Coordinates of C-alpha atoms in Angstrom, one line a residue:
X1 CA -35.4 5.0 -47.9
X2 CA -31.8 3.8 -48.3
X3 CA -30.6 6.6 -46.0
X4 CA -32.9 5.4 -43.2
X5 CA -31.6 1.8 -43.6
X6 CA -28.0 3.1 -43.6
X7 CA -28.5 5.2 -40.5
X8 CA -30.3 2.3 -38.7
X9 CA -27.5 -0.1 -39.7
X10 CA -24.8 2.3 -38.4
X11 CA -26.6 2.7 -35.0
X12 CA -27.2 -1.0 -34.6
X13 CA -23.6 -1.9 -35.5
X14 CA -22.3 0.7 -33.0
X15 CA -24.3 -1.0 -30.2
X16 CA -22.6 -4.3 -30.9
X17 CA -19.1 -3.0 -31.3
X18 CA -16.5 -4.7 -29.1
X19 CA -15.3 -3.1 -25.9
X20 CA -12.3 -0.7 -26.4
X21 CA -9.9 -1.5 -23.6
X22 CA -7.5 1.1 -22.3
X23 CA -5.1 -1.7 -21.4
X24 CA -5.2 -5.4 -22.1
X25 CA -2.3 -7.4 -20.6
X26 CA -1.3 -11.1 -20.1
X27 CA 1.0 -11.6 -17.2
X28 CA 2.6 -14.6 -15.4
X29 CA 3.0 -14.3 -11.6
X30 CA 4.8 -16.6 -9.2
X31 CA 3.3 -17.1 -5.8
X32 CA 3.4 -13.9 -3.7
X33 CA 4.8 -11.9 -6.6
X34 CA 3.0 -8.5 -6.8
X35 CA 1.8 -6.6 -9.8
X36 CA 1.5 -2.9 -9.2
X37 CA -0.5 -0.4 -11.4
X38 CA -0.6 3.3 -10.6
X39 CA -3.5 5.3 -12.2
X40 CA -4.1 9.0 -12.4
X41 CA -7.3 10.9 -13.2
X42 CA -6.9 14.7 -13.0
X43 CA -5.0 15.2 -9.8
X44 CA -6.1 12.0 -8.1
X45 CA -3.6 9.2 -8.1
X46 CA -4.6 5.7 -7.0
X47 CA -2.6 2.5 -6.7
X48 CA -3.9 -1.0 -7.5
X49 CA -1.8 -4.1 -6.7
X50 CA -2.5 -7.8 -6.5
X51 CA -0.9 -11.1 -5.9
X52 CA -2.0 -14.7 -5.6
X53 CA -1.2 -16.8 -2.5
X54 CA -2.7 -20.3 -2.8
X55 CA -4.1 -22.7 -5.3
X56 CA -6.6 -24.9 -3.5
X57 CA -9.3 -27.1 -5.1
X58 CA -8.5 -25.7 -8.5
X59 CA -9.2 -22.2 -7.2
X60 CA -6.6 -19.4 -7.2
X61 CA -6.8 -17.2 -4.0
X62 CA -6.0 -13.6 -5.0
X63 CA -5.4 -10.6 -2.8
X64 CA -6.1 -7.2 -4.5
X65 CA -5.7 -3.8 -2.9
X66 CA -7.2 -0.7 -4.6
X67 CA -7.0 2.8 -3.1
X68 CA -6.1 1.2 0.3
X69 CA -9.1 -1.1 0.3
X70 CA -8.3 -4.8 0.4
X71 CA -10.1 -7.5 -1.5
X72 CA -9.7 -11.2 -1.3
X73 CA -11.4 -13.6 -3.8
X74 CA -11.0 -17.0 -5.5
X75 CA -10.7 -17.4 -9.3
X76 CA -11.3 -20.6 -11.1
X77 CA -10.5 -21.6 -14.7
X78 CA -14.1 -22.3 -15.7
X79 CA -15.7 -19.4 -17.6
X80 CA -18.3 -18.5 -15.0
X81 CA -15.9 -17.8 -12.1
X82 CA -12.7 -16.9 -13.8
X83 CA -12.9 -13.0 -13.5
X84 CA -13.2 -10.4 -10.9
X85 CA -14.3 -6.8 -11.6
X86 CA -13.7 -3.7 -9.5
X87 CA -14.9 -0.2 -10.3
X88 CA -12.1 2.4 -10.4
X89 CA -13.8 5.9 -10.5
X90 CA -17.4 7.1 -10.8
X91 CA -18.5 7.8 -14.3
X92 CA -18.6 11.5 -15.4
X93 CA -21.9 13.1 -15.0
X94 CA -22.1 14.7 -18.5
X95 CA -23.7 11.7 -20.1
X96 CA -24.6 8.1 -19.3
X97 CA -21.7 5.8 -19.6
X98 CA -20.4 2.8 -17.7
X99 CA -18.0 3.4 -14.9
X100 CA -14.3 2.7 -15.5
X101 CA -13.3 -0.7 -14.2
X102 CA -10.5 -3.2 -13.7
X103 CA -11.1 -6.8 -14.7
X104 CA -8.8 -9.6 -13.6
X105 CA -9.1 -13.0 -15.2
X106 CA -7.5 -16.4 -14.4
X107 CA -6.3 -18.2 -17.5
X108 CA -3.9 -21.0 -16.6
X109 CA -1.7 -22.5 -13.9
X110 CA 1.6 -24.2 -14.6
X111 CA 1.9 -26.8 -11.8
X112 CA 5.5 -27.7 -12.5
X113 CA 6.7 -24.1 -12.4
X114 CA 4.0 -22.9 -9.9
X115 CA 3.2 -19.9 -12.2
X116 CA -0.3 -18.4 -12.7
X117 CA -1.2 -16.8 -16.0
X118 CA -3.6 -13.9 -15.6
X119 CA -5.2 -11.4 -17.9
X120 CA -6.2 -8.0 -16.8
X121 CA -8.2 -5.3 -18.6
X122 CA -8.8 -1.6 -17.9
X123 CA -11.9 -0.1 -19.3
X124 CA -12.0 3.7 -19.5
X125 CA -15.7 4.2 -19.5
X126 CA -15.8 7.7 -20.8
X127 CA -13.5 8.9 -18.0
X128 CA -10.0 10.1 -18.9
X129 CA -7.3 8.5 -16.8
X130 CA -3.7 7.5 -17.4
X131 CA -1.6 4.5 -16.4
X132 CA 1.5 6.1 -14.7
X133 CA 3.3 3.0 -13.8
X134 CA 2.9 -0.8 -14.0
X135 CA 5.4 -3.4 -13.0
X136 CA 6.1 -6.7 -11.2
X137 CA 7.4 -6.5 -7.7
X138 CA 9.2 -9.7 -6.5
X139 CA 7.9 -9.8 -3.0
X140 CA 6.7 -7.2 -0.5
X141 CA 4.3 -6.3 2.2
X142 CA 0.7 -5.6 1.3
X143 CA 1.0 -2.1 2.7
X144 CA 3.8 -1.1 0.4
X145 CA 3.0 1.2 -2.5

């Protein structure tokens, strides 16, 4: 009987375990300053970069480009609208797991310095990929890699 309870407890505690992030970073970006992340899974390399351009009505306008597909969205500091998620690759077919994704969250804005504080998270989702490069780029065109 004790074994059954122990196994049941182990299974239930595994379900409520916190997410294991592949990367969890806090960055500060000035207006139009880029942050570039290069990812690789097997032979496929993909580039993800983002910047913010405007703070209007307490919303931060963000431009994100992943795999040559542009996204534009507004992030707010309140908890319901402060994050944006984008799927990176399809999940592997061997078993059910959530797809790998990138999550960008707006944390703070320093009005005096005009610097936005952002958190980003990379979730592996059962797919093996590596972060090849990540860095800030002072200012550049959206088409540059």
